[in-house]
PDB file of C-alpha atoms and ligand atoms in Angstrom:
ATOM      1  CA  UNK D   1      18.794 -15.797   1.228  1.00  0.00           C
ATOM      2  CA  UNK D   2      18.586 -14.822  -2.440  1.00  0.00           C
ATOM      3  CA  UNK D   3      17.417 -11.416  -3.687  1.00  0.00           C
ATOM      4  CA  UNK D   4      16.275 -10.729  -7.258  1.00  0.00           C
ATOM      5  CA  UNK D   5      15.153  -7.264  -8.452  1.00  0.00           C
ATOM      6  CA  UNK D   6      11.650  -7.165  -9.950  1.00  0.00           C
ATOM      7  CA  UNK D   7      12.186  -4.163 -12.233  1.00  0.00           C
ATOM      8  CA  UNK D   8      14.602  -1.302 -12.785  1.00  0.00           C
ATOM      9  CA  UNK D   9      12.749   1.094 -10.478  1.00  0.00           C
ATOM     10  CA  UNK D  10      11.638  -0.988  -7.499  1.00  0.00           C
ATOM     11  CA  UNK D  11      10.739  -4.337  -6.025  1.00  0.00           C
ATOM     12  CA  UNK D  12      12.720  -7.386  -4.983  1.00  0.00           C
ATOM     13  CA  UNK D  13      11.875 -11.061  -4.738  1.00  0.00           C
ATOM     14  CA  UNK D  14      13.430 -12.852  -1.774  1.00  0.00           C
ATOM     15  CA  UNK D  15      13.799 -16.632  -1.675  1.00  0.00           C
ATOM     16  CA  UNK D  16      15.538 -19.255   0.467  1.00  0.00           C
ATOM     17  CA  UNK D  17      14.557 -17.720   3.802  1.00  0.00           C
ATOM     18  CA  UNK D  18      12.090 -18.732   6.535  1.00  0.00           C
ATOM     19  CA  UNK D  19      10.455 -15.674   8.138  1.00  0.00           C
ATOM     20  CA  UNK D  20       9.582 -17.707  11.261  1.00  0.00           C
ATOM     21  CA  UNK D  21      13.210 -18.196  12.240  1.00  0.00           C
ATOM     22  CA  UNK D  22      14.949 -14.958  11.236  1.00  0.00           C
ATOM     23  CA  UNK D  23      17.783 -13.813  13.457  1.00  0.00           C
ATOM     24  CA  UNK D  24      18.457 -10.080  13.846  1.00  0.00           C
ATOM     25  CA  UNK D  25      21.132 -10.047  11.135  1.00  0.00           C
ATOM     26  CA  UNK D  26      18.828 -11.686   8.573  1.00  0.00           C
ATOM     27  CA  UNK D  27      15.983  -9.355   9.542  1.00  0.00           C
ATOM     28  CA  UNK D  28      18.356  -6.387   9.119  1.00  0.00           C
ATOM     29  CA  UNK D  29      19.293  -7.636   5.656  1.00  0.00           C
ATOM     30  CA  UNK D  30      15.598  -7.846   4.669  1.00  0.00           C
ATOM     31  CA  UNK D  31      15.024  -4.363   6.072  1.00  0.00           C
ATOM     32  CA  UNK D  32      17.888  -3.010   3.942  1.00  0.00           C
ATOM     33  CA  UNK D  33      16.382  -4.582   0.809  1.00  0.00           C
ATOM     34  CA  UNK D  34      12.964  -3.130   1.720  1.00  0.00           C
ATOM     35  CA  UNK D  35      14.337   0.409   2.160  1.00  0.00           C
ATOM     36  CA  UNK D  36      16.306   0.144  -1.063  1.00  0.00           C
ATOM     37  CA  UNK D  37      13.626  -1.465  -3.259  1.00  0.00           C
ATOM     38  CA  UNK D  38      10.369  -0.253  -1.530  1.00  0.00           C
ATOM     39  CA  UNK D  39       8.563  -3.559  -2.261  1.00  0.00           C
ATOM     40  CA  UNK D  40       9.611  -7.058  -1.242  1.00  0.00           C
ATOM     41  CA  UNK D  41       7.946 -10.381  -1.963  1.00  0.00           C
ATOM     42  CA  UNK D  42       9.156 -13.334   0.074  1.00  0.00           C
ATOM     43  CA  UNK D  43       8.283 -16.687  -1.492  1.00  0.00           C
ATOM     44  CA  UNK D  44       7.295 -20.093  -0.137  1.00  0.00           C
ATOM     45  CA  UNK D  45       6.410 -19.222   3.445  1.00  0.00           C
ATOM     46  CA  UNK D  46       4.250 -21.336   5.759  1.00  0.00           C
ATOM     47  CA  UNK D  47       2.966 -18.783   8.245  1.00  0.00           C
ATOM     48  CA  UNK D  48       0.215 -19.083  10.813  1.00  0.00           C
ATOM     49  CA  UNK D  49      -1.592 -15.843  11.690  1.00  0.00           C
ATOM     50  CA  UNK D  50       0.591 -15.652  14.829  1.00  0.00           C
ATOM     51  CA  UNK D  51       3.762 -15.981  12.685  1.00  0.00           C
ATOM     52  CA  UNK D  52       2.480 -13.193  10.406  1.00  0.00           C
ATOM     53  CA  UNK D  53       1.838 -10.971  13.451  1.00  0.00           C
ATOM     54  CA  UNK D  54       5.246 -11.782  14.967  1.00  0.00           C
ATOM     55  CA  UNK D  55       6.997 -10.804  11.711  1.00  0.00           C
ATOM     56  CA  UNK D  56       4.937  -7.594  11.491  1.00  0.00           C
ATOM     57  CA  UNK D  57       5.805  -6.564  15.066  1.00  0.00           C
ATOM     58  CA  UNK D  58       9.495  -6.513  14.144  1.00  0.00           C
ATOM     59  CA  UNK D  59       8.725  -3.470  11.966  1.00  0.00           C
ATOM     60  CA  UNK D  60       6.693  -1.481  14.479  1.00  0.00           C
ATOM     61  CA  UNK D  61       3.268  -1.125  16.054  1.00  0.00           C
ATOM     62  CA  UNK D  62       0.345  -2.777  14.253  1.00  0.00           C
ATOM     63  CA  UNK D  63      -2.569  -0.636  13.085  1.00  0.00           C
ATOM     64  CA  UNK D  64      -5.978  -2.195  13.834  1.00  0.00           C
ATOM     65  CA  UNK D  65      -7.927  -1.593  10.646  1.00  0.00           C
ATOM     66  CA  UNK D  66     -11.103   0.509  10.902  1.00  0.00           C
ATOM     67  CA  UNK D  67     -12.544  -0.391   7.501  1.00  0.00           C
ATOM     68  CA  UNK D  68     -11.862  -4.060   6.800  1.00  0.00           C
ATOM     69  CA  UNK D  69     -13.063  -7.164   8.592  1.00  0.00           C
ATOM     70  CA  UNK D  70     -10.484  -9.045  10.590  1.00  0.00           C
ATOM     71  CA  UNK D  71      -9.982 -12.790  10.334  1.00  0.00           C
ATOM     72  CA  UNK D  72     -12.359 -13.174  13.275  1.00  0.00           C
ATOM     73  CA  UNK D  73      -9.612 -14.708  15.407  1.00  0.00           C
ATOM     74  CA  UNK D  74      -6.855 -12.065  15.057  1.00  0.00           C
ATOM     75  CA  UNK D  75      -7.896  -8.400  15.133  1.00  0.00           C
ATOM     76  CA  UNK D  76      -4.419  -7.385  13.907  1.00  0.00           C
ATOM     77  CA  UNK D  77      -5.073  -9.103  10.538  1.00  0.00           C
ATOM     78  CA  UNK D  78      -7.508  -7.621   8.001  1.00  0.00           C
ATOM     79  CA  UNK D  79      -8.927  -9.859   5.287  1.00  0.00           C
ATOM     80  CA  UNK D  80      -8.635  -8.728   1.676  1.00  0.00           C
ATOM     81  CA  UNK D  81     -11.151 -10.980  -0.016  1.00  0.00           C
ATOM     82  CA  UNK D  82     -12.887 -11.296  -3.375  1.00  0.00           C
ATOM     83  CA  UNK D  83     -15.445 -14.087  -3.741  1.00  0.00           C
ATOM     84  CA  UNK D  84     -16.161 -15.777  -7.108  1.00  0.00           C
ATOM     85  CA  UNK D  85     -19.513 -13.964  -7.428  1.00  0.00           C
ATOM     86  CA  UNK D  86     -18.113 -10.503  -6.725  1.00  0.00           C
ATOM     87  CA  UNK D  87     -17.275  -8.000  -9.443  1.00  0.00           C
ATOM     88  CA  UNK D  88     -15.329  -5.398  -7.486  1.00  0.00           C
ATOM     89  CA  UNK D  89     -12.075  -5.998  -5.689  1.00  0.00           C
ATOM     90  CA  UNK D  90     -10.367  -4.138  -2.877  1.00  0.00           C
ATOM     91  CA  UNK D  91      -7.671  -1.663  -3.885  1.00  0.00           C
ATOM     92  CA  UNK D  92      -8.452  -1.782  -7.601  1.00  0.00           C
ATOM     93  CA  UNK D  93      -7.340   1.818  -8.213  1.00  0.00           C
ATOM     94  CA  UNK D  94      -3.891   3.274  -7.632  1.00  0.00           C
ATOM     95  CA  UNK D  95      -3.645   4.400  -4.010  1.00  0.00           C
ATOM     96  CA  UNK D  96      -1.457   4.807  -0.947  1.00  0.00           C
ATOM     97  CA  UNK D  97      -2.732   3.050   2.181  1.00  0.00           C
ATOM     98  CA  UNK D  98      -3.659   5.370   5.050  1.00  0.00           C
ATOM     99  CA  UNK D  99      -2.531   8.651   3.461  1.00  0.00           C
ATOM    100  CA  UNK D 100      -5.561  10.157   5.261  1.00  0.00           C
ATOM    101  CA  UNK D 101      -3.876   9.585   8.638  1.00  0.00           C
ATOM    102  CA  UNK D 102      -1.745  12.340  10.162  1.00  0.00           C
ATOM    103  CA  UNK D 103       0.870   9.686  10.812  1.00  0.00           C
ATOM    104  CA  UNK D 104       0.402   7.489   7.716  1.00  0.00           C
ATOM    105  CA  UNK D 105       1.258   3.811   7.706  1.00  0.00           C
ATOM    106  CA  UNK D 106       4.890   2.791   7.256  1.00  0.00           C
ATOM    107  CA  UNK D 107       3.955  -0.251   5.251  1.00  0.00           C
ATOM    108  CA  UNK D 108       1.524  -3.061   4.614  1.00  0.00           C
ATOM    109  CA  UNK D 109       2.274  -6.780   4.773  1.00  0.00           C
ATOM    110  CA  UNK D 110       0.080  -8.983   2.588  1.00  0.00           C
ATOM    111  CA  UNK D 111       0.162 -12.761   2.959  1.00  0.00           C
ATOM    112  CA  UNK D 112      -1.448 -14.827   0.195  1.00  0.00           C
ATOM    113  CA  UNK D 113      -3.801 -17.552   1.467  1.00  0.00           C
ATOM    114  CA  UNK D 114      -5.831 -18.411  -1.660  1.00  0.00           C
ATOM    115  CA  UNK D 115      -5.065 -17.147  -5.157  1.00  0.00           C
ATOM    116  CA  UNK D 116      -6.797 -17.581  -8.530  1.00  0.00           C
ATOM    117  CA  UNK D 117      -5.169 -19.923 -11.090  1.00  0.00           C
ATOM    118  CA  UNK D 118      -4.079 -16.871 -13.054  1.00  0.00           C
ATOM    119  CA  UNK D 119      -4.432 -13.112 -12.451  1.00  0.00           C
ATOM    120  CA  UNK D 120      -4.902 -11.166  -9.233  1.00  0.00           C
ATOM    121  CA  UNK D 121      -1.417  -9.627  -9.434  1.00  0.00           C
ATOM    122  CA  UNK D 122      -0.588  -6.332  -7.729  1.00  0.00           C
ATOM    123  CA  UNK D 123       1.096  -3.387  -9.449  1.00  0.00           C
ATOM    124  CA  UNK D 124       3.376  -0.986  -7.618  1.00  0.00           C
ATOM    125  CA  UNK D 125       4.855   2.321  -8.759  1.00  0.00           C
ATOM    126  CA  UNK D 126       7.838   4.087  -7.276  1.00  0.00           C
ATOM    127  CA  UNK D 127       7.029   7.619  -6.173  1.00  0.00           C
ATOM    128  CA  UNK D 128      10.796   8.173  -5.785  1.00  0.00           C
ATOM    129  CA  UNK D 129      11.491   7.276  -9.381  1.00  0.00           C
ATOM    130  CA  UNK D 130       8.461   9.321 -10.537  1.00  0.00           C
ATOM    131  CA  UNK D 131       9.718  12.409  -8.680  1.00  0.00           C
ATOM    132  CA  UNK D 132      13.251  11.990  -9.991  1.00  0.00           C
ATOM    133  CA  UNK D 133      11.979  11.876 -13.600  1.00  0.00           C
ATOM    134  CA  UNK D 134      10.218  15.279 -13.344  1.00  0.00           C
ATOM    135  CA  UNK D 135      11.631  18.428 -14.921  1.00  0.00           C
ATOM    136  CA  UNK D 136      13.385  20.911 -12.574  1.00  0.00           C
ATOM    137  CA  UNK D 137      10.455  23.324 -13.008  1.00  0.00           C
ATOM    138  CA  UNK D 138       7.815  20.732 -12.047  1.00  0.00           C
ATOM    139  CA  UNK D 139       9.922  19.561  -9.096  1.00  0.00           C
ATOM    140  CA  UNK D 140      10.216  23.145  -7.841  1.00  0.00           C
ATOM    141  CA  UNK D 141       6.468  23.811  -8.161  1.00  0.00           C
ATOM    142  CA  UNK D 142       5.383  20.573  -6.429  1.00  0.00           C
ATOM    143  CA  UNK D 143       7.967  20.902  -3.665  1.00  0.00           C
ATOM    144  CA  UNK D 144       6.229  24.050  -2.408  1.00  0.00           C
ATOM    145  CA  UNK D 145       2.783  22.435  -2.191  1.00  0.00           C
ATOM    146  CA  UNK D 146       0.901  20.597   0.537  1.00  0.00           C
ATOM    147  CA  UNK D 147      -2.172  18.430  -0.066  1.00  0.00           C
ATOM    148  CA  UNK D 148      -5.350  17.581   1.828  1.00  0.00           C
ATOM    149  CA  UNK D 149      -6.115  13.863   2.258  1.00  0.00           C
ATOM    150  CA  UNK D 150      -9.285  12.255   3.674  1.00  0.00           C
ATOM    151  CA  UNK D 151     -10.858   8.863   4.340  1.00  0.00           C
ATOM    152  CA  UNK D 152     -14.366  10.319   3.831  1.00  0.00           C
ATOM    153  CA  UNK D 153     -14.710   9.828   0.082  1.00  0.00           C
ATOM    154  CA  UNK D 154     -13.420   6.245  -0.179  1.00  0.00           C
ATOM    155  CA  UNK D 155     -14.868   4.895   3.086  1.00  0.00           C
ATOM    156  CA  UNK D 156     -17.761   7.284   3.876  1.00  0.00           C
ATOM    157  CA  UNK D 157     -21.499   6.825   3.438  1.00  0.00           C
ATOM    158  CA  UNK D 158     -21.398   6.818  -0.376  1.00  0.00           C
ATOM    159  CA  UNK D 159     -19.456   3.545  -0.247  1.00  0.00           C
ATOM    160  CA  UNK D 160     -21.978   1.582   1.818  1.00  0.00           C
ATOM    161  CA  UNK D 161     -23.641  -1.095  -0.319  1.00  0.00           C
ATOM    162  CA  UNK D 162     -24.157  -4.804  -0.741  1.00  0.00           C
ATOM    163  CA  UNK D 163     -20.992  -5.299  -2.784  1.00  0.00           C
ATOM    164  CA  UNK D 164     -18.739  -3.498  -0.280  1.00  0.00           C
ATOM    165  CA  UNK D 165     -20.070  -5.613   2.593  1.00  0.00           C
ATOM    166  CA  UNK D 166     -19.272  -8.847   0.762  1.00  0.00           C
ATOM    167  CA  UNK D 167     -15.675  -7.931  -0.026  1.00  0.00           C
ATOM    168  CA  UNK D 168     -14.565  -7.769   3.596  1.00  0.00           C
ATOM    169  CA  UNK D 169     -15.314  -4.103   4.216  1.00  0.00           C
ATOM    170  CA  UNK D 170     -16.930  -3.279   7.532  1.00  0.00           C
ATOM    171  CA  UNK D 171     -19.258  -0.686   6.002  1.00  0.00           C
ATOM    172  CA  UNK D 172     -18.059   1.437   8.893  1.00  0.00           C
ATOM    173  CA  UNK D 173     -18.769   4.888   7.484  1.00  0.00           C
ATOM    174  CA  UNK D 174     -18.923   6.446  10.956  1.00  0.00           C
ATOM    175  CA  UNK D 175     -15.186   5.711  11.264  1.00  0.00           C
ATOM    176  CA  UNK D 176     -14.319   7.600   8.062  1.00  0.00           C
ATOM    177  CA  UNK D 177     -13.377  10.806   9.823  1.00  0.00           C
ATOM    178  CA  UNK D 178      -9.642  11.110   9.195  1.00  0.00           C
ATOM    179  CA  UNK D 179      -8.319  14.235   7.473  1.00  0.00           C
ATOM    180  CA  UNK D 180      -4.667  15.086   7.122  1.00  0.00           C
ATOM    181  CA  UNK D 181      -2.357  17.491   5.333  1.00  0.00           C
ATOM    182  CA  UNK D 182       0.972  16.228   3.947  1.00  0.00           C
ATOM    183  CA  UNK D 183       3.692  17.726   1.761  1.00  0.00           C
ATOM    184  CA  UNK D 184       3.282  16.847  -1.927  1.00  0.00           C
ATOM    185  CA  UNK D 185       6.983  15.975  -2.040  1.00  0.00           C
ATOM    186  CA  UNK D 186       8.055  14.176   1.116  1.00  0.00           C
ATOM    187  CA  UNK D 187      11.477  13.248   2.350  1.00  0.00           C
ATOM    188  CA  UNK D 188      11.407   9.535   3.170  1.00  0.00           C
ATOM    189  CA  UNK D 189      11.580   9.376   6.993  1.00  0.00           C
ATOM    190  CA  UNK D 190      14.286   6.677   6.979  1.00  0.00           C
ATOM    191  CA  UNK D 191      16.314   7.245   3.823  1.00  0.00           C
ATOM    192  CA  UNK D 192      15.744  10.952   3.097  1.00  0.00           C
ATOM    193  CA  UNK D 193      15.071  10.138  -0.564  1.00  0.00           C
ATOM    194  CA  UNK D 194      12.372  12.473  -2.016  1.00  0.00           C
ATOM    195  CA  UNK D 195       9.045  10.991  -3.132  1.00  0.00           C
ATOM    196  CA  UNK D 196       5.779  12.292  -4.545  1.00  0.00           C
ATOM    197  CA  UNK D 197       2.953  11.820  -2.059  1.00  0.00           C
ATOM    198  CA  UNK D 198      -0.550  12.166  -3.572  1.00  0.00           C
ATOM    199  CA  UNK D 199      -3.064   9.534  -4.683  1.00  0.00           C
ATOM    200  CA  UNK D 200      -6.463   9.829  -6.315  1.00  0.00           C
ATOM    201  CA  UNK D 201      -8.317   7.633  -3.769  1.00  0.00           C
ATOM    202  CA  UNK D 202      -7.593   9.822  -0.762  1.00  0.00           C
ATOM    203  CA  UNK D 203      -6.066  13.156  -1.884  1.00  0.00           C
ATOM    204  CA  UNK D 204      -8.808  15.757  -2.274  1.00  0.00           C
ATOM    205  CA  UNK D 205      -6.768  18.778  -3.314  1.00  0.00           C
ATOM    206  CA  UNK D 206      -3.872  21.101  -2.601  1.00  0.00           C
ATOM    207  CA  UNK D 207      -3.888  23.444   0.386  1.00  0.00           C
ATOM    208  CA  UNK D 208      -5.156  26.847  -0.800  1.00  0.00           C
ATOM    209  CA  UNK D 209      -6.636  25.363  -4.024  1.00  0.00           C
ATOM    210  CA  UNK D 210     -10.201  24.155  -4.612  1.00  0.00           C
ATOM    211  CA  UNK D 211     -10.768  20.464  -5.345  1.00  0.00           C
ATOM    212  CA  UNK D 212     -11.729  21.371  -8.921  1.00  0.00           C
ATOM    213  CA  UNK D 213      -8.548  23.395  -9.430  1.00  0.00           C
ATOM    214  CA  UNK D 214      -6.474  20.565  -7.954  1.00  0.00           C
ATOM    215  CA  UNK D 215      -7.927  17.677  -9.954  1.00  0.00           C
ATOM    216  CA  UNK D 216      -6.025  18.167 -13.254  1.00  0.00           C
ATOM    217  CA  UNK D 217      -2.663  18.330 -11.487  1.00  0.00           C
ATOM    218  CA  UNK D 218      -3.496  15.339  -9.257  1.00  0.00           C
ATOM    219  CA  UNK D 219      -4.485  13.423 -12.399  1.00  0.00           C
ATOM    220  CA  UNK D 220      -1.220  14.421 -14.053  1.00  0.00           C
ATOM    221  CA  UNK D 221       0.835  13.277 -11.047  1.00  0.00           C
ATOM    222  CA  UNK D 222      -0.902   9.882 -11.186  1.00  0.00           C
ATOM    223  CA  UNK D 223      -0.410   9.581 -14.953  1.00  0.00           C
ATOM    224  CA  UNK D 224       3.302  10.400 -14.670  1.00  0.00           C
ATOM    225  CA  UNK D 225       3.879   8.184 -11.623  1.00  0.00           C
ATOM    226  CA  UNK D 226       2.303   5.092 -13.133  1.00  0.00           C
ATOM    227  CA  UNK D 227       4.332   5.108 -16.357  1.00  0.00           C
ATOM    228  CA  UNK D 228       5.717   1.580 -16.951  1.00  0.00           C
ATOM    229  CA  UNK D 229       9.314   2.526 -16.148  1.00  0.00           C
ATOM    230  CA  UNK D 230       8.295   3.450 -12.563  1.00  0.00           C
ATOM    231  CA  UNK D 231       6.426   0.170 -11.916  1.00  0.00           C
ATOM    232  CA  UNK D 232       6.847  -3.458 -10.956  1.00  0.00           C
ATOM    233  CA  UNK D 233       4.315  -6.285 -10.796  1.00  0.00           C
ATOM    234  CA  UNK D 234       3.949  -8.960  -8.124  1.00  0.00           C
ATOM    235  CA  UNK D 235       2.374 -12.309  -8.995  1.00  0.00           C
ATOM    236  CA  UNK D 236       1.093 -14.135  -5.926  1.00  0.00           C
ATOM    237  CA  UNK D 237       0.915 -17.785  -4.924  1.00  0.00           C
ATOM    238  CA  UNK D 238      -0.257 -19.202  -1.599  1.00  0.00           C
ATOM    239  CA  UNK D 239       2.631 -18.674   0.824  1.00  0.00           C
ATOM    240  CA  UNK D 240       3.907 -15.469  -0.821  1.00  0.00           C
ATOM    241  CA  UNK D 241       4.370 -12.573   1.596  1.00  0.00           C
ATOM    242  CA  UNK D 242       4.593  -9.097   0.093  1.00  0.00           C
ATOM    243  CA  UNK D 243       5.457  -5.905   1.912  1.00  0.00           C
ATOM    244  CA  UNK D 244       5.428  -2.393   0.517  1.00  0.00           C
ATOM    245  CA  UNK D 245       6.619   0.964   1.770  1.00  0.00           C
ATOM    246  CA  UNK D 246       3.657   3.340   1.770  1.00  0.00           C
ATOM    247  CA  UNK D 247       6.070   6.295   1.981  1.00  0.00           C
ATOM    248  CA  UNK D 248       7.575   5.320  -1.354  1.00  0.00           C
ATOM    249  CA  UNK D 249       4.968   3.607  -3.539  1.00  0.00           C
ATOM    250  CA  UNK D 250       1.378   3.559  -4.740  1.00  0.00           C
ATOM    251  CA  UNK D 251      -0.200   0.188  -5.497  1.00  0.00           C
ATOM    252  CA  UNK D 252      -3.127  -1.258  -7.436  1.00  0.00           C
ATOM    253  CA  UNK D 253      -4.696  -4.722  -7.198  1.00  0.00           C
ATOM    254  CA  UNK D 254      -5.541  -5.989 -10.704  1.00  0.00           C
ATOM    255  CA  UNK D 255      -9.130  -7.213 -10.998  1.00  0.00           C
ATOM    256  CA  UNK D 256      -8.786  -9.814 -13.776  1.00  0.00           C
ATOM    257  CA  UNK D 257      -9.877 -13.106 -12.184  1.00  0.00           C
ATOM    258  CA  UNK D 258     -13.684 -13.087 -12.334  1.00  0.00           C
ATOM    259  CA  UNK D 259     -15.251 -16.294 -11.034  1.00  0.00           C
ATOM    260  CA  UNK D 260     -12.355 -17.192  -8.721  1.00  0.00           C
ATOM    261  CA  UNK D 261     -11.680 -16.581  -5.041  1.00  0.00           C
ATOM    262  CA  UNK D 262      -8.715 -14.566  -3.805  1.00  0.00           C
ATOM    263  CA  UNK D 263      -8.018 -14.297  -0.063  1.00  0.00           C
ATOM    264  CA  UNK D 264      -5.151 -12.340   1.412  1.00  0.00           C
ATOM    265  CA  UNK D 265      -4.307 -11.467   5.017  1.00  0.00           C
ATOM    266  CA  UNK D 266      -3.079  -7.920   5.511  1.00  0.00           C
ATOM    267  CA  UNK D 267      -1.304  -6.295   8.431  1.00  0.00           C
ATOM    268  CA  UNK D 268      -0.543  -2.578   8.387  1.00  0.00           C
ATOM    269  CA  UNK D 269       2.350  -1.078  10.339  1.00  0.00           C
ATOM    270  CA  UNK D 270       1.975   2.345  11.955  1.00  0.00           C
ATOM    271  CA  UNK D 271       4.187   5.136  10.647  1.00  0.00           C
ATOM    272  CA  UNK D 272       5.148   8.697  11.515  1.00  0.00           C
ATOM    273  CA  UNK D 273       4.523  12.234  10.303  1.00  0.00           C
ATOM    274  CA  UNK D 274       5.990  12.779   6.860  1.00  0.00           C
ATOM    275  CA  UNK D 275       8.649  15.505   6.556  1.00  0.00           C
ATOM    276  CA  UNK D 276       8.699  17.813   3.546  1.00  0.00           C
ATOM    277  CA  UNK D 277      11.469  17.504   1.003  1.00  0.00           C
ATOM    278  CA  UNK D 278      13.191  20.886   1.078  1.00  0.00           C
ATOM    279  CA  UNK D 279      14.373  20.876  -2.522  1.00  0.00           C
TER     280      UNK D 279
HETATM  281  C1  SIN H   1      -4.672  -3.373  -1.011  1.00  0.00           C
HETATM  282  O1  SIN H   1      -4.169  -3.360   0.104  1.00  0.00           O
HETATM  283  O2  SIN H   1      -4.928  -2.347  -1.616  1.00  0.00           O
HETATM  284  C2  SIN H   1      -4.940  -4.705  -1.675  1.00  0.00           C
HETATM  285  C3  SIN H   1      -3.757  -5.156  -2.440  1.00  0.00           C
HETATM  286  C4  SIN H   1      -4.004  -6.481  -3.058  1.00  0.00           C
HETATM  287  O3  SIN H   1      -4.981  -7.156  -2.730  1.00  0.00           O
HETATM  288  O4  SIN H   1      -3.191  -6.897  -3.892  1.00  0.00           O
END
């Protein structure tokens, strides 16, 4: 197995491995790379949906998605699809999957089925690296805060429309009822490394602040976190499997392949409550 870093801050490309036949030692090695680099992309796989599910189960329990259509044959796998005639894509803004859950997802595993000839990459930013780059004063202020997250804005009634139904969304606004409070600076549950934990898709505001008061600081956290030195970029090809640590990164799917189809299969792994970083 070969491992190549994708950028200074995060990400690793893994080659010369077959995820269908991993023994425990090889799986442990991949897990170590994942915890260290927060994003992995494993190239040249030939996975059936059952292989994808079997790999996912090695990480934990699978979350059955409430907002995206499944493949129709495997309820564990959500489809992330953009058809040639669609303008919007899924995940086109910086976000953290499932931050609205009280026990947010550990990670998401995306397997590329059909990719455009060029474009359709995914950007990731390290919320560890972003936190570490803050001034001592900003770190101290954010470490005392908690934030309110919700699925209502992104998945609620205002999102029901023709375009959202085509892109694989269930249009299931009745299921958009999750609200959660998390520390703004978390301690990664497995490594203890501090990370910023807000995102503009699902974070409404800070506890004890109005949404309007919160917005400028949430915007500033996003602007600081997505600076180029905190990011890496994954280019997909059919057979690429990417996995990211939702406790450590935000991600954004780039929507630059109009007129082409892009189909990905996504499995999300359940996580745990997020502890506060204590400074
Ligand atoms: C997502 O899970 O936000 C979609 C990511 C992607 O399609 O690259």
